mmCIF file of C-alpha atoms and ligand atoms in Angstrom:
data_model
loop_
_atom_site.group_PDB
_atom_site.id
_atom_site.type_symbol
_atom_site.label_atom_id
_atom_site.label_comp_id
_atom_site.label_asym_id
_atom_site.label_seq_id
_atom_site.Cartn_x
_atom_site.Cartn_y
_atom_site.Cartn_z
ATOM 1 C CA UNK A 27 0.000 0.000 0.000
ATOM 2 C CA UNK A 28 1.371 3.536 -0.571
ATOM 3 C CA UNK A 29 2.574 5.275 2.169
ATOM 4 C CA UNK A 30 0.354 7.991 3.600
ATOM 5 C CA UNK A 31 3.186 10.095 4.819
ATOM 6 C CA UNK A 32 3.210 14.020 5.020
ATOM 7 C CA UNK A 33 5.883 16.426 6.124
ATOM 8 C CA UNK A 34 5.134 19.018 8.602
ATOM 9 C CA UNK A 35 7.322 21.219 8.335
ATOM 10 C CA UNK A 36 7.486 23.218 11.918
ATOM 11 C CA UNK A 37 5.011 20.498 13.071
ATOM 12 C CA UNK A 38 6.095 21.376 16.621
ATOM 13 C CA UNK A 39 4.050 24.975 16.742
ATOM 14 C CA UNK A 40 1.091 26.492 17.022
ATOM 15 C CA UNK A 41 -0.773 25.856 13.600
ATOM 16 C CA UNK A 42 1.465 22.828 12.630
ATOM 17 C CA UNK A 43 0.589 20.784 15.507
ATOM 18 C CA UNK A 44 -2.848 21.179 15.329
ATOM 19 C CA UNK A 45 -2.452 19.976 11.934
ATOM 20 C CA UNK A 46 -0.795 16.441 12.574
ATOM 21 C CA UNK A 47 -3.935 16.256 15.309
ATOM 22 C CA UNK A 48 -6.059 16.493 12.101
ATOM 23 C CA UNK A 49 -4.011 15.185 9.822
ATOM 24 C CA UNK A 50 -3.774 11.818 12.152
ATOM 25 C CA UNK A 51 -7.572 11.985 12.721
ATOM 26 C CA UNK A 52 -7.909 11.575 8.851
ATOM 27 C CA UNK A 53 -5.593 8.660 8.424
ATOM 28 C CA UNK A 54 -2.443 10.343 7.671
ATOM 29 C CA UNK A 55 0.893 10.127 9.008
ATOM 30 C CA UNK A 56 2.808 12.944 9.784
ATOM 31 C CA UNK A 57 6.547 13.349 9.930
ATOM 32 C CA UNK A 58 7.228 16.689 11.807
ATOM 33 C CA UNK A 59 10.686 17.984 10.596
ATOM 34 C CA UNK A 60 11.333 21.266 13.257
ATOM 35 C CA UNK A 61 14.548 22.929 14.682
ATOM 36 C CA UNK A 62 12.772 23.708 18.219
ATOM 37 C CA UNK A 63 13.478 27.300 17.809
ATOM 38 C CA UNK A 64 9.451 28.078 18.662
ATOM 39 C CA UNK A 65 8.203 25.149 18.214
ATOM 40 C CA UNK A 66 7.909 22.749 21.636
ATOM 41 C CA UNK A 67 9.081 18.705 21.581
ATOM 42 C CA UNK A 68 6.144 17.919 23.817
ATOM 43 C CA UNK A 69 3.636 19.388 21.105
ATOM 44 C CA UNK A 70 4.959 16.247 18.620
ATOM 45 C CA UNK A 71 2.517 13.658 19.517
ATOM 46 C CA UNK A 72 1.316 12.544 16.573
ATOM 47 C CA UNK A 73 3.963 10.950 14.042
ATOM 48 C CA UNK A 74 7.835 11.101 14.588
ATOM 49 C CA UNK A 75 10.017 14.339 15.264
ATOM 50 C CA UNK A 76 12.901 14.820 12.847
ATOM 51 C CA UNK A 77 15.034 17.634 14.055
ATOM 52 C CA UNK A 78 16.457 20.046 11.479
ATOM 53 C CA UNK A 79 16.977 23.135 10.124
ATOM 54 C CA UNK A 80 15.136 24.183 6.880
ATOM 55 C CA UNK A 81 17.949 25.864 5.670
ATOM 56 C CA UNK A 82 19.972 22.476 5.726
ATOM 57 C CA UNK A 83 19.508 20.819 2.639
ATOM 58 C CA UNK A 84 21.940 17.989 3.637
ATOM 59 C CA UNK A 85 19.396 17.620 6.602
ATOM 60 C CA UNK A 86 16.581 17.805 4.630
ATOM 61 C CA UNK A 87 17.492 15.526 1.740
ATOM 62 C CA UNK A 88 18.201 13.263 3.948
ATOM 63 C CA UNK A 89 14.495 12.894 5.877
ATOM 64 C CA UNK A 90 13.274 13.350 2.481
ATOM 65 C CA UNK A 91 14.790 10.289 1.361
ATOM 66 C CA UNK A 92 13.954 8.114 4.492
ATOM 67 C CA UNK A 93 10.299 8.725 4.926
ATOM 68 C CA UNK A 94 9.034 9.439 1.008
ATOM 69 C CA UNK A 95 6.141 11.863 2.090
ATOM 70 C CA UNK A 96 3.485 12.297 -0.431
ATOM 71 C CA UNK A 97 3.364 15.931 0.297
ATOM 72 C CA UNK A 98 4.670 18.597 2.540
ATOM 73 C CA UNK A 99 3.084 20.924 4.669
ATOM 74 C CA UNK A 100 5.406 24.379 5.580
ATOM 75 C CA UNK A 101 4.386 26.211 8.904
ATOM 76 C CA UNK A 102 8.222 27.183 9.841
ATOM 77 C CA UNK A 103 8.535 30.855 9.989
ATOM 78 C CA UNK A 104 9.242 33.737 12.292
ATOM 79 C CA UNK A 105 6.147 35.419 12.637
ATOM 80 C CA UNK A 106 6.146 38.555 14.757
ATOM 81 C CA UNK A 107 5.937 41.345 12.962
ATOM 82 C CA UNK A 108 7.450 43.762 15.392
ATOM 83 C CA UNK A 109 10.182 41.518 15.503
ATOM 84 C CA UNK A 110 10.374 41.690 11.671
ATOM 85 C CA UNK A 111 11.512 45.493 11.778
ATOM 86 C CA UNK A 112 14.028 45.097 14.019
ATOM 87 C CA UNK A 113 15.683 42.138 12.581
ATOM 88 C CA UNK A 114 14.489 41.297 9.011
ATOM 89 C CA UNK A 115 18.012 39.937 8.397
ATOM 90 C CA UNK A 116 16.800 36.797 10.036
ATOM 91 C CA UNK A 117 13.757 36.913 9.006
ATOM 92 C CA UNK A 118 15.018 37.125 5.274
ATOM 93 C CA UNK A 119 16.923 34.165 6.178
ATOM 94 C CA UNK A 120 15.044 31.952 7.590
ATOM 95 C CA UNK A 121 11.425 32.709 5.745
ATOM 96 C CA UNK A 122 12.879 33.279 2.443
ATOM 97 C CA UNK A 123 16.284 31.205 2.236
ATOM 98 C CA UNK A 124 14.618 28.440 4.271
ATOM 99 C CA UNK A 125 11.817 28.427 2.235
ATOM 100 C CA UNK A 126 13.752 28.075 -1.123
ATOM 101 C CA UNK A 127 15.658 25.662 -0.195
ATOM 102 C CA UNK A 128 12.435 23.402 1.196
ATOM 103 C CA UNK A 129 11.190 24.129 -2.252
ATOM 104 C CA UNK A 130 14.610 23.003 -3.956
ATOM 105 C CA UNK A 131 14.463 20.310 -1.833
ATOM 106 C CA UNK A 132 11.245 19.019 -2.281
ATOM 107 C CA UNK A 133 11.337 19.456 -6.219
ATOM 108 C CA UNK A 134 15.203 17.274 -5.571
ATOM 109 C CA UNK A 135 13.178 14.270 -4.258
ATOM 110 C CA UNK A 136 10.142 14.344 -7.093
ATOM 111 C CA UNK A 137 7.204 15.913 -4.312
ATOM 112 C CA UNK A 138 4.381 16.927 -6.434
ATOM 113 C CA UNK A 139 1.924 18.811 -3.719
ATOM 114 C CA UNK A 140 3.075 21.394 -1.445
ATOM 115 C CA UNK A 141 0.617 23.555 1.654
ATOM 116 C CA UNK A 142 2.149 26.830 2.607
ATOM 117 C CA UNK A 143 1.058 29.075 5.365
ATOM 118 C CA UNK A 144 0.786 32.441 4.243
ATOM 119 C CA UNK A 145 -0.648 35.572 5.257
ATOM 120 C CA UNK A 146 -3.498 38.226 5.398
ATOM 121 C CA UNK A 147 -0.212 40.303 6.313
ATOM 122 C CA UNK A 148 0.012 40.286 2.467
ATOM 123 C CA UNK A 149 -2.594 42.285 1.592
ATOM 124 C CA UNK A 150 -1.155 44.989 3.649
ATOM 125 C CA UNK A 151 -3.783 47.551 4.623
ATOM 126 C CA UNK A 152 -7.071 46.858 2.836
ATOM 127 C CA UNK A 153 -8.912 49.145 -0.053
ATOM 128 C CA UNK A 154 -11.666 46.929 0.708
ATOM 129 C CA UNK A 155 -13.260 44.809 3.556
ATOM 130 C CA UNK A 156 -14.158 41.683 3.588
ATOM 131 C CA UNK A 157 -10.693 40.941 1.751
ATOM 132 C CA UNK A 158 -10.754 38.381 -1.046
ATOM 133 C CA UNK A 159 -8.205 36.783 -2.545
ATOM 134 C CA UNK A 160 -8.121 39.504 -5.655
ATOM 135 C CA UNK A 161 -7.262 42.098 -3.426
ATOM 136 C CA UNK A 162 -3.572 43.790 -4.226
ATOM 137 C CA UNK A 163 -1.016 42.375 -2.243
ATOM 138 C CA UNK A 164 1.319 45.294 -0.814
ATOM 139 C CA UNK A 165 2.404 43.916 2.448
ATOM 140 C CA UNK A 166 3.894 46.900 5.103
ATOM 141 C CA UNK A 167 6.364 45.102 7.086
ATOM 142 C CA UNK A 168 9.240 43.008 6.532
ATOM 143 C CA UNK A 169 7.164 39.818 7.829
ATOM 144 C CA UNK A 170 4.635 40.314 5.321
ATOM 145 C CA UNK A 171 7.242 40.680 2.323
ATOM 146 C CA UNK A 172 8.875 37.443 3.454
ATOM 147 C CA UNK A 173 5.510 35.422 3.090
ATOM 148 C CA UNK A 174 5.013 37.346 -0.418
ATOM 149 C CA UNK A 175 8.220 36.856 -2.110
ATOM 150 C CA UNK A 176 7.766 33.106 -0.646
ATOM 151 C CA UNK A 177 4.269 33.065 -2.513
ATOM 152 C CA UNK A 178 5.835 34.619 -5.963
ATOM 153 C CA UNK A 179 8.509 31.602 -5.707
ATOM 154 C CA UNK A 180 5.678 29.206 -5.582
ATOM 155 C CA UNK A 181 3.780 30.416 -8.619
ATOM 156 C CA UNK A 182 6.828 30.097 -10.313
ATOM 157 C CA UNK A 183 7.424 26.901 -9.463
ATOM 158 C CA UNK A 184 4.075 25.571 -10.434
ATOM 159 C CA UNK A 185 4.239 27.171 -13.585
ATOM 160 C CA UNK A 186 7.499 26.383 -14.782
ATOM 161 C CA UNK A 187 8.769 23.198 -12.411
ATOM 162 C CA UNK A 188 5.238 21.525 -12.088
ATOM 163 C CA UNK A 189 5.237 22.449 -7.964
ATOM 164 C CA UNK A 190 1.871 22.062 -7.240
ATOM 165 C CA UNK A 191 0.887 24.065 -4.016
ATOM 166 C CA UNK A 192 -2.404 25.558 -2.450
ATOM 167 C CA UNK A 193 -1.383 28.826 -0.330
ATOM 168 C CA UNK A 194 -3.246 29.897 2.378
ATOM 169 C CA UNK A 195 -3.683 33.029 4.040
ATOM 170 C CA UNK A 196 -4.470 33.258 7.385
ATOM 171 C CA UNK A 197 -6.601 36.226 9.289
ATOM 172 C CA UNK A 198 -6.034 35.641 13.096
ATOM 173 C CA UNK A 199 -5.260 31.988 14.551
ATOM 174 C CA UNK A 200 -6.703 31.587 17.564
ATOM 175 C CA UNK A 201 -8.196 28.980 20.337
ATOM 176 C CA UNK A 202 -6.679 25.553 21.326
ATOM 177 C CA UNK A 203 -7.317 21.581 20.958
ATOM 178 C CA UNK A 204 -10.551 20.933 23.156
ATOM 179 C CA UNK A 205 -8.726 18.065 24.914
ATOM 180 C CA UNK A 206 -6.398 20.719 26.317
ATOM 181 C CA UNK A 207 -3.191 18.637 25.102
ATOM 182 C CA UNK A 208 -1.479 21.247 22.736
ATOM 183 C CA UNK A 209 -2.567 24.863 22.336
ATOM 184 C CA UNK A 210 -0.921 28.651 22.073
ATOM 185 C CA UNK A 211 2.560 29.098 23.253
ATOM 186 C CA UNK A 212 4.931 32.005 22.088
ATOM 187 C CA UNK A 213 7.737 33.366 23.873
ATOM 188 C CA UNK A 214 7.099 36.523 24.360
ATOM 189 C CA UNK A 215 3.829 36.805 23.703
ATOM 190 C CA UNK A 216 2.477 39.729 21.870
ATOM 191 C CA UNK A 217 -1.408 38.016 20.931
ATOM 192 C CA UNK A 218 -4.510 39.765 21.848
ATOM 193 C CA UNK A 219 -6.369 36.095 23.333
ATOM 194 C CA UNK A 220 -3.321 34.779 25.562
ATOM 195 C CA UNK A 221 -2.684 38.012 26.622
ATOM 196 C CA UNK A 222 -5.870 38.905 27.788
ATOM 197 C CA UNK A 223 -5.788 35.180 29.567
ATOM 198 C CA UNK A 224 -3.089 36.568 31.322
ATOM 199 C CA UNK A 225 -4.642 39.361 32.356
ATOM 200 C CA UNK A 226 -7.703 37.180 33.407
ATOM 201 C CA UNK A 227 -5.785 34.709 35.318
ATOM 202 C CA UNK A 228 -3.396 37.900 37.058
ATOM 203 C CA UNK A 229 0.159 36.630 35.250
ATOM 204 C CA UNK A 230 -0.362 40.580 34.337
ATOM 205 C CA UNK A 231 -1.088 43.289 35.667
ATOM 206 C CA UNK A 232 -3.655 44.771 33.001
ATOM 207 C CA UNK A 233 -4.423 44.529 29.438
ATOM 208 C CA UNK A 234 -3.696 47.120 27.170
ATOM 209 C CA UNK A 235 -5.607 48.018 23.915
ATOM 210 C CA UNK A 236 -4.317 49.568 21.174
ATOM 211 C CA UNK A 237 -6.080 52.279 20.343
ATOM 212 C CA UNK A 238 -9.478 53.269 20.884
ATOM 213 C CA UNK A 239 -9.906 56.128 17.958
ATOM 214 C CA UNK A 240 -10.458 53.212 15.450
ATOM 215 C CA UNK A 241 -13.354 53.880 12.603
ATOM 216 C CA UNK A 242 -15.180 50.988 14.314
ATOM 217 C CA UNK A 243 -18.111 50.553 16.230
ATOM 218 C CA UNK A 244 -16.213 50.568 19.304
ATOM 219 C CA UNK A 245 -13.615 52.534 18.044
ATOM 220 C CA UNK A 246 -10.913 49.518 18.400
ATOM 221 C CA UNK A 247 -9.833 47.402 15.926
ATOM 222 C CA UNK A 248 -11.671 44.270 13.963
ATOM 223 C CA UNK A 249 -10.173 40.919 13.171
ATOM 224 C CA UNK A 250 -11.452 37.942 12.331
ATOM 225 C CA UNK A 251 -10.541 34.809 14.471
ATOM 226 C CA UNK A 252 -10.491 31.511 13.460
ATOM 227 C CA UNK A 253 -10.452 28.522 15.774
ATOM 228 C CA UNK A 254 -6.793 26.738 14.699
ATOM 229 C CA UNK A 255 -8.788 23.749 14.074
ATOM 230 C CA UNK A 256 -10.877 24.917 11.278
ATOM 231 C CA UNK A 257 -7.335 26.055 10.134
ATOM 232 C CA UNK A 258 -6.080 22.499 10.490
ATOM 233 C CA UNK A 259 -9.198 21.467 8.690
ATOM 234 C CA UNK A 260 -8.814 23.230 5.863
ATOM 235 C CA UNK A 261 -4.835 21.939 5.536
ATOM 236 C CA UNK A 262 -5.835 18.439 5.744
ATOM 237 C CA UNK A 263 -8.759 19.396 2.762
ATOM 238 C CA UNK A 264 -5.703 21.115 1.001
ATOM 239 C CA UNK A 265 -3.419 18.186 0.776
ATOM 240 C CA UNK A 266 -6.332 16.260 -0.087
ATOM 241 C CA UNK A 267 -7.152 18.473 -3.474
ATOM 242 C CA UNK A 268 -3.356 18.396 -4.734
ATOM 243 C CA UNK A 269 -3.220 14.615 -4.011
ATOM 244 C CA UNK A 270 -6.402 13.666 -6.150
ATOM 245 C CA UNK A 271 -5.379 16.479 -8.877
ATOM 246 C CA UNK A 272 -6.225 19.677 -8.058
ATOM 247 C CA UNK A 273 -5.163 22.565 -9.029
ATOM 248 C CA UNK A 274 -2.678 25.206 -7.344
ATOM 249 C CA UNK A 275 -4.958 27.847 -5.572
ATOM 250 C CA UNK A 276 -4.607 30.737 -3.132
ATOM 251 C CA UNK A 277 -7.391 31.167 -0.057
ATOM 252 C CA UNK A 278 -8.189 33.052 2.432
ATOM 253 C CA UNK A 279 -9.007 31.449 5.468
ATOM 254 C CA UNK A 280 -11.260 33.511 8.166
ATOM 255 C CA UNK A 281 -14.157 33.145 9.307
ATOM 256 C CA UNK A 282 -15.506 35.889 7.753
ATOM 257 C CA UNK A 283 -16.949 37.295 10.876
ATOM 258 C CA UNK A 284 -15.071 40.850 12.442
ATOM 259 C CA UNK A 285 -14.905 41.089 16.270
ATOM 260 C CA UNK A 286 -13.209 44.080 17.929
ATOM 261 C CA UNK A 287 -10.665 44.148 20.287
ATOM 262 C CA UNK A 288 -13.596 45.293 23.312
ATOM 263 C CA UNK A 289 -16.058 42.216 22.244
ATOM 264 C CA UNK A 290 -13.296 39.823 22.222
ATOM 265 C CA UNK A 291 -12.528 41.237 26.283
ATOM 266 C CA UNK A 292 -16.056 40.781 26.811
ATOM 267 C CA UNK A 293 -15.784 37.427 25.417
ATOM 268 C CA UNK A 294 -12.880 36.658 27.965
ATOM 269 C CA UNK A 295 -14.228 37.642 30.931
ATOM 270 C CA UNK A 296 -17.474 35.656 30.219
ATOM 271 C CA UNK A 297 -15.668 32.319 29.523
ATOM 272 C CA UNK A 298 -13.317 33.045 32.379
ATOM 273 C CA UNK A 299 -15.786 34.452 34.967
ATOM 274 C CA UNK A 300 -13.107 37.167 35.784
ATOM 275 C CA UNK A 301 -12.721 40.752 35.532
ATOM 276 C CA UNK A 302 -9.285 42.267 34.889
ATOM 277 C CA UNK A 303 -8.272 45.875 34.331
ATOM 278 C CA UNK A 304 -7.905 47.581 31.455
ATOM 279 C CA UNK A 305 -6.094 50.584 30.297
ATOM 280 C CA UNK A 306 -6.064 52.234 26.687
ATOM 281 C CA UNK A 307 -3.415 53.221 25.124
ATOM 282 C CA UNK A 308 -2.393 54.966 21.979
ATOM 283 C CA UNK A 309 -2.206 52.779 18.604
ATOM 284 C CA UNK A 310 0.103 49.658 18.161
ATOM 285 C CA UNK A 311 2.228 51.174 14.664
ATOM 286 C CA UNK A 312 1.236 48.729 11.664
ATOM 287 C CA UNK A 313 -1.931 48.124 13.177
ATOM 288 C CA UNK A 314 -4.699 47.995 9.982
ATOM 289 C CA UNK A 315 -8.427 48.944 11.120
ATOM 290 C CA UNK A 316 -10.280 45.947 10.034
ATOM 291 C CA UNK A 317 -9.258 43.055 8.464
ATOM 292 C CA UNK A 318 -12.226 40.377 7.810
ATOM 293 C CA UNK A 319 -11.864 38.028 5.383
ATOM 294 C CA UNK A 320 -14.097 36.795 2.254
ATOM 295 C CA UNK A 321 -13.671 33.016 2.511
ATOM 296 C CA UNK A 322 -15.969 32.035 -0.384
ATOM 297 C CA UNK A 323 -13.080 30.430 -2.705
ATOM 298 C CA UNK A 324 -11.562 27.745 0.118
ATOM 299 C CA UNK A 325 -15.428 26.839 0.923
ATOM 300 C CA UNK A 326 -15.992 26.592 -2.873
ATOM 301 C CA UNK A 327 -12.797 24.977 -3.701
ATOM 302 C CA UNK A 328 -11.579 22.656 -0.222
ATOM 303 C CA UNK A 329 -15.670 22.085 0.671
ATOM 304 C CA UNK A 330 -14.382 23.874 4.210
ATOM 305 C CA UNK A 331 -16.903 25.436 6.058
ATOM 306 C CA UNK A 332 -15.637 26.835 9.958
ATOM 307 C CA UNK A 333 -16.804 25.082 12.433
ATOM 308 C CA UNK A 334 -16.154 27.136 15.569
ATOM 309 C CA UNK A 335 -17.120 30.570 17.083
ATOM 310 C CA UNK A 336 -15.596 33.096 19.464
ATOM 311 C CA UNK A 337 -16.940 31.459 21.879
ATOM 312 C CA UNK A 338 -15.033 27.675 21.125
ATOM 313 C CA UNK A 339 -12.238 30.051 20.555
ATOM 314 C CA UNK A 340 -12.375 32.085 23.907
ATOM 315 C CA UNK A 341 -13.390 28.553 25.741
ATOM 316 C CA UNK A 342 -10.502 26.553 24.564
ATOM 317 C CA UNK A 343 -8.108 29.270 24.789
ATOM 318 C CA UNK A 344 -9.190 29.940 28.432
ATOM 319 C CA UNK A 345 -8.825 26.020 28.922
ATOM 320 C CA UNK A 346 -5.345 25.648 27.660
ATOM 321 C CA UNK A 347 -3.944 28.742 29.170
ATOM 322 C CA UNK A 348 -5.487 28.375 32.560
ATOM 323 C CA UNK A 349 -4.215 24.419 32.691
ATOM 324 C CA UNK A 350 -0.714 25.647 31.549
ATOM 325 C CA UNK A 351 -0.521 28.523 34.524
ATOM 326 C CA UNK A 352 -1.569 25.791 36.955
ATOM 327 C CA UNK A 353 1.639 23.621 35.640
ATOM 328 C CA UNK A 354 3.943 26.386 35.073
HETATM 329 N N1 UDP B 421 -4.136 44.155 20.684
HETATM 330 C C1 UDP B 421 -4.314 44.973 21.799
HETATM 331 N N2 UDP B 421 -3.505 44.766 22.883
HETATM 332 C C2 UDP B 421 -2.556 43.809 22.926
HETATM 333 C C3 UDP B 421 -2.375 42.960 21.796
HETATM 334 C C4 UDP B 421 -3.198 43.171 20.682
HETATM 335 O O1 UDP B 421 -5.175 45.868 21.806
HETATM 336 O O2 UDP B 421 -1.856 43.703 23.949
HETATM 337 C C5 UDP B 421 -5.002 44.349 19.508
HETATM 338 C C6 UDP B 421 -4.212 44.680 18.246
HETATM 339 O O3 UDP B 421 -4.037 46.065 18.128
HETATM 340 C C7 UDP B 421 -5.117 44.106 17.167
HETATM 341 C C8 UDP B 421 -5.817 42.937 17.844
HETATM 342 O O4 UDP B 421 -5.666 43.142 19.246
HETATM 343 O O5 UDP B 421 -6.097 45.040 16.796
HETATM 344 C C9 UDP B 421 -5.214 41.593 17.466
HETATM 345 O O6 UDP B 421 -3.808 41.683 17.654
HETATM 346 P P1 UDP B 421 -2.869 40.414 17.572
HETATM 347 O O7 UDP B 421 -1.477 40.885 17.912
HETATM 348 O O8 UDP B 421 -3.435 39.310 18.369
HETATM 349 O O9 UDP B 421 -2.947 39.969 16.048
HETATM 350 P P2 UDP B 421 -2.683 40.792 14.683
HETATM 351 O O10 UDP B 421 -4.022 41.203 14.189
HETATM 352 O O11 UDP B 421 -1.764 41.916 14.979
HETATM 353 O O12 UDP B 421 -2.061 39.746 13.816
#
C-alpha cells in the first residue's frame, strides 16, 4: 500500500501541531521535521520528530529520502511582525532562504503537492473589507514581504517546475485543541487572546488596547478569528485536493466574521468568569483597522466550512492557558 506520509514542516508549533492532530484523525501520518526554535518537543505527539533546520539541505534531503512523504506541509517561519523590523536579516533568512531551499528540496526528491502558510499580512492595509483573494497584495512590514516573495517563488514553481501548491492566508489563529493537550505558546507573547488570559488569570497586571480612535463601532480594531482547528481542517482538505489532482490555488481562510478588540474582552471575561483591568493606550504602529476576510473560494474549492465561534475560541483558549498557569 502507498505510504500515507506528510511532512510538517514546523510540526512542533502552534498551527502545525494542530495539523498532525487532524491530519492523524484523517488517516495520515505525519513526519514533523522542526529545529525547536518556537516550536515545543512535547507538542509532537502525533507521528515522529525529525530535528532540522530548513535551511539544511543535507538535513533535509536526507528525511526526504527516508520517509518518502506524499506531500509537505510548511508552517516554519518567524512570525512577529514587530520583531520583523528590528531584525528582518533573520527573518530574510530563515522565511525566504529556508523556504527556497524546502522548495529546492522538495522538487530534488520528485514531491508533487506542497501547503504553505501564508498571510493576510500580504494584503497589507485593505482598499476593501471583507478581503478576497483579488485584493492587491502590498504587504507593510518586513514579515509580510517574506511570506510574499515566498508566494511569488511558488507560482513560479508551479508554472514552470510543475510544484503544485495551495497557499493559504491566514486572518487571526486563535483557540486551542478541546482536549487541552497542545494549544498557544509564544515566547514573548504579543497576541490579543493569551494576553488577555493573562490578564484574566493575574500573570499581568492589566491589558492594554491599542487604540481606541479606530473607525469601528467601538472605536478599536476588527479581526477575524479563526479557531486553529478549522485552520487544520482546511490543511488536511488542502493536501487532499493536490493529491487527487487539483489545481494550485490561493485562499483566504477567516471566518468571515469581524470582532473588535472590546467584544473579544467581553468574550474573555465571560468564559473566564473574571474581571481584569484595562487601560487604553495609543495605537500599536502597523496596526490595519479591520481586516475580515471573504472566505468564499476555500469553501468553494476545499468544501471547508468553519466550524467554531468566538466562543469555542475564547473557551478553549481559556482552557489551555489556565491548565498551563496551573503547571507552570
Ligand atoms: N491588541 C491589543 N492589545 C494587545 C495585543 C493586541 O489591543 O496587547 C489588539 C491589536 O491592536 C489588534 C488585535 O488586538 O487590533 C489583534 O492583535 P494580535 O497581535 O493578536 O494579532 P494581529 O491582528 O496583529 O495579527
Amino acid at each position: 500500500m502507498e505510504s500515507n506520509k506528510v511532512l510538517v514542516v514546523g510540526g512542533a508549533g502552534y498551527i502545525g501541531s494542530h495539523t498532525c492532530l487532524e491530519l492523524a484523525n484523517k488517516g495520515f501520518e505525519p513526519v514533523v521535521y522542526d529545529n525547536l526554535s518556537n516550536g515545543h518537543e512535547e507538542f509532537v505527539k502525533w507521528g515522529v520528530l525529525e530535528k532540522g533546520d530548513i535551511r539544511d539541505r543535507k538535513r533535509l534531503d536526507e528525511v526526504l529520502a527516508r520517509h518518502k512523504p506524499r506531500a509537505i506541509l510548511h508552517f516554519a517561519a518567524m512570525i512577529e511582525v514587530g520583531e520583523s523590523v528590528k531584525d528582518p536579516v533573520s527573518f530574510y533568512d530563515n522565511n525566504v532562504i529556508g523556504t527556497l531551499t524546502l522548495l529546492s528540496a522538495a522538487l530534488a526528491a520528485g514531491v508533487e503537492a506542497f501547503v504553505f502558510s501564508s498571510t493576510c499580512a500580504t494584503y497589507g492595509l485593505p482598499e476593501s473589507v471583507p478581503i478576497d483573494e483579488q485584493h492587491r497584495q502590498a504587504p507593510i512590514n518586513p514579515y509580510g514581504r517574506t511570506k510574499w516573495v515566498c508566494e511569488q517563488a511558488l507560482k513560479d514553481y508551479g508554472q514552470y517546475k510543475g510544484l503544485r501548491s495551495v497557499i493559504l492566508r491566514y486572518f487571526n489563529a486563535a483557540g486551542a485543541d478541546p482536549e487541552g493537550r497542545i494549544g498557544e505558546w509564544h515566547e514573548p507573547e504579543t497576541h490579543a487572546i493569551p494576553l488577555a488570559i493573562d490578564a484574566a488569570l493575574g500573570r499581568r497586571q492589566s491589558f492594554k488596547i491599542f487604540g481606541t480612535d479606530y473607525d469601528t463601532r467601538d472605536g478599536t480594531c476588527v479581526r477575524d478569528y479563526i479557531h486553529v482547528l478549522d485552520l487544520a481542517d482546511a490543511h488536511v482538505r488542502a493536501v487532499e485536493h493536490l493529491l487527487s489532482g487539483g489545481d494550485s490555488v490561493e485562499l483566504n481562510l477567516g471566518t468571515g466574521t469581524g470582532t473588535t478588540v472590546k467584544e473579544l474582552l467581553t468574550a474573555i471575561s465571560e468564559v473566564s468568569g473574571r474581571e481584569f483591568q484595562v487601560d487604553l493606550v495609543d495605537r500599536r504602529e502597523g496596526d490595519s483597522t479591520t481586516l475580515v476576510a471573504n472566505n468564499d473560494k476555500a469553501r468553494d474549492i476545499l468544501g471547508w466550512v468553519p466550524k467554531y465561534g468566538l466562543t469555542d475560541i475564547t473557551r478553549t483558549a481559556w482552557n489551555w492557558h489556565s491548565r498551563r498557569n496551573q503547571g507552570a
